[in-house]
Coordinates of C-alpha atoms in Angstrom, one line a residue:
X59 CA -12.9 148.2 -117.0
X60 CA -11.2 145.0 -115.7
X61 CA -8.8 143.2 -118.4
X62 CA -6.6 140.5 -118.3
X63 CA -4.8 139.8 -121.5
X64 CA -2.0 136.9 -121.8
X65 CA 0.7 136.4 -123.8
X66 CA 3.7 134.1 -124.6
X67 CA 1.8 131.1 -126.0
X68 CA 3.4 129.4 -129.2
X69 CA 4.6 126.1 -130.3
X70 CA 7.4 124.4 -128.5
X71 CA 8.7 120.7 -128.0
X72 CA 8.6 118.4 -126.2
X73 CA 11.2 119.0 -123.2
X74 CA 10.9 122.5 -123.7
X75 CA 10.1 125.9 -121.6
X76 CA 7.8 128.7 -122.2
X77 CA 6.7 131.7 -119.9
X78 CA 3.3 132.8 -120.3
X79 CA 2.3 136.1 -119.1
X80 CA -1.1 138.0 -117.6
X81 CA -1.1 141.9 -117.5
X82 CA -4.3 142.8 -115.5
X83 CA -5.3 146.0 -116.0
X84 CA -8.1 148.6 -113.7
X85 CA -7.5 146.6 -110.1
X86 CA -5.5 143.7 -107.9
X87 CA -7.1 140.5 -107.1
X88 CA -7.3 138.3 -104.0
X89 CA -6.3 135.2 -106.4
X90 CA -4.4 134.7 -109.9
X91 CA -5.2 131.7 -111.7
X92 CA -3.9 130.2 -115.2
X93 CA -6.5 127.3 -116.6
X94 CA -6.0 125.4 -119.7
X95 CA -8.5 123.9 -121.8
X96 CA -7.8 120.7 -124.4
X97 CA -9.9 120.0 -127.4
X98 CA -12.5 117.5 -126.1
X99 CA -11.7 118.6 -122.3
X100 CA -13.1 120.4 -119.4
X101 CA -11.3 123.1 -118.6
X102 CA -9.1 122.9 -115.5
X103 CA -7.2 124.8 -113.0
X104 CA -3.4 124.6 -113.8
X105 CA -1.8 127.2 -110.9
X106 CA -2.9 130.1 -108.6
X107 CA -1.5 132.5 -106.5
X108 CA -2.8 134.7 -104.1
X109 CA -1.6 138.5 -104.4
X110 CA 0.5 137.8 -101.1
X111 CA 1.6 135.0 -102.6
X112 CA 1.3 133.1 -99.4
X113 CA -1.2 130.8 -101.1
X114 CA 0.2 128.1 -104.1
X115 CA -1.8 125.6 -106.5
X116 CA -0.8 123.3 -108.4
X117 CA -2.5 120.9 -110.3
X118 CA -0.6 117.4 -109.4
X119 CA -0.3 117.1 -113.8
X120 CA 2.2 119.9 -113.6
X121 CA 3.4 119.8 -109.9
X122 CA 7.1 120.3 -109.9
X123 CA 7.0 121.6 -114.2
X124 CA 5.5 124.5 -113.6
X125 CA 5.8 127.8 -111.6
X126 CA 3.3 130.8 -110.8
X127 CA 4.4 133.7 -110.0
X128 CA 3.3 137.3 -109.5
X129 CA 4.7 141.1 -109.6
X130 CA 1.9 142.7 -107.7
X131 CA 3.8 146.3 -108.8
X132 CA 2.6 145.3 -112.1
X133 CA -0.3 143.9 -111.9
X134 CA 1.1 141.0 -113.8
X135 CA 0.8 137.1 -113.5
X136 CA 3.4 134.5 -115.0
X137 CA 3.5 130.8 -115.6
X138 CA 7.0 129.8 -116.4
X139 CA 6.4 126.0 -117.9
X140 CA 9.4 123.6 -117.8
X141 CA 9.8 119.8 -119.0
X142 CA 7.1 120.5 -121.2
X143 CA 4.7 117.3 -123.0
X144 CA 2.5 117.3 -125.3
X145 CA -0.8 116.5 -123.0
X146 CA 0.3 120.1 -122.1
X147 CA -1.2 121.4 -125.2
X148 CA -4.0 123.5 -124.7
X149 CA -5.4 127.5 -124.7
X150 CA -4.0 128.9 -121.4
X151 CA -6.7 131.3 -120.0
X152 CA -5.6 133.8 -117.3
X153 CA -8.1 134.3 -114.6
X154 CA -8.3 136.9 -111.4
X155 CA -11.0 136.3 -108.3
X156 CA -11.5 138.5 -105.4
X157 CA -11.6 135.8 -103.0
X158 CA -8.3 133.5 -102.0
X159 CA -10.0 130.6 -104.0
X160 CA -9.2 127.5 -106.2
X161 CA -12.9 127.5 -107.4
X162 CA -13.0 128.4 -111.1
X163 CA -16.7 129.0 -109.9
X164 CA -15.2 132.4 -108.2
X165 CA -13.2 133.7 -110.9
X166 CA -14.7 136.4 -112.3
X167 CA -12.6 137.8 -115.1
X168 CA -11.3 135.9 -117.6
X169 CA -8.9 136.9 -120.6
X170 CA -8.9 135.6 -124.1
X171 CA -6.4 132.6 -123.6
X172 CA -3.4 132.0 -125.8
X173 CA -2.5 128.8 -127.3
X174 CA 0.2 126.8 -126.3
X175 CA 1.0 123.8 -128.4
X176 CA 4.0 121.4 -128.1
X177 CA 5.1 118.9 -130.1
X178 CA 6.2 115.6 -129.8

């Protein structure tokens, strides 16, 4: 079966860097996205990345903080998360999608999320 588990999530400050991780397990996917949900929030679409990497997202909150990247040989998914603040605090969900997409709508495995909380 189709798994995506993340890792790396822990409390930081403000200013700070973390590098969260996604090993997907069973197949590749067109699209890798990481989402993040607040307390009280929708959940949103922080950064994709298709497996050719030839497609980026960012959302314009994190533009030019935050990084996706991909090792396709691994199956694995990173977002390495510079300058961070605390609206950045929120569980970071990994996502995969067999279609080059930004639509959380198309995503079709999810993992458990891990919780990233900085402090001010």
């Amino acid at each position: 079966q189709v798994q995506l588990v993340e890792s790396g999530g822990r409390l930081v400050q403000a200013g700070g860097s973390l590098r969260l991780s996604c090993a997907a397990s069973g197949r590749a996917f067109s699209s890798y996205g990481w989402f993040r949900q607040a307390p009280g929030k929708e959940r949103e679409l922080v950064a994709s990345v298709t497996w050719s990497g030839s497609v980026v997202y960012y959302a314009n909150s994190v533009r030019g903080r935050f990084s996706i990247s991909r090792d396709n040989a691994k199956n694995t998914v990173y977002l390495q998360m510079n300058s961070l603040r605390p609206e950045d605090t929120a569980v970071y969900y990994c996502a995969a999608s067999s279609a080059v997409t930004t639509s959380d709508l198309l995503y079709s495995y999810w993992g458990q999320g891990t919780q990233v909380t900085v402090s001010s």
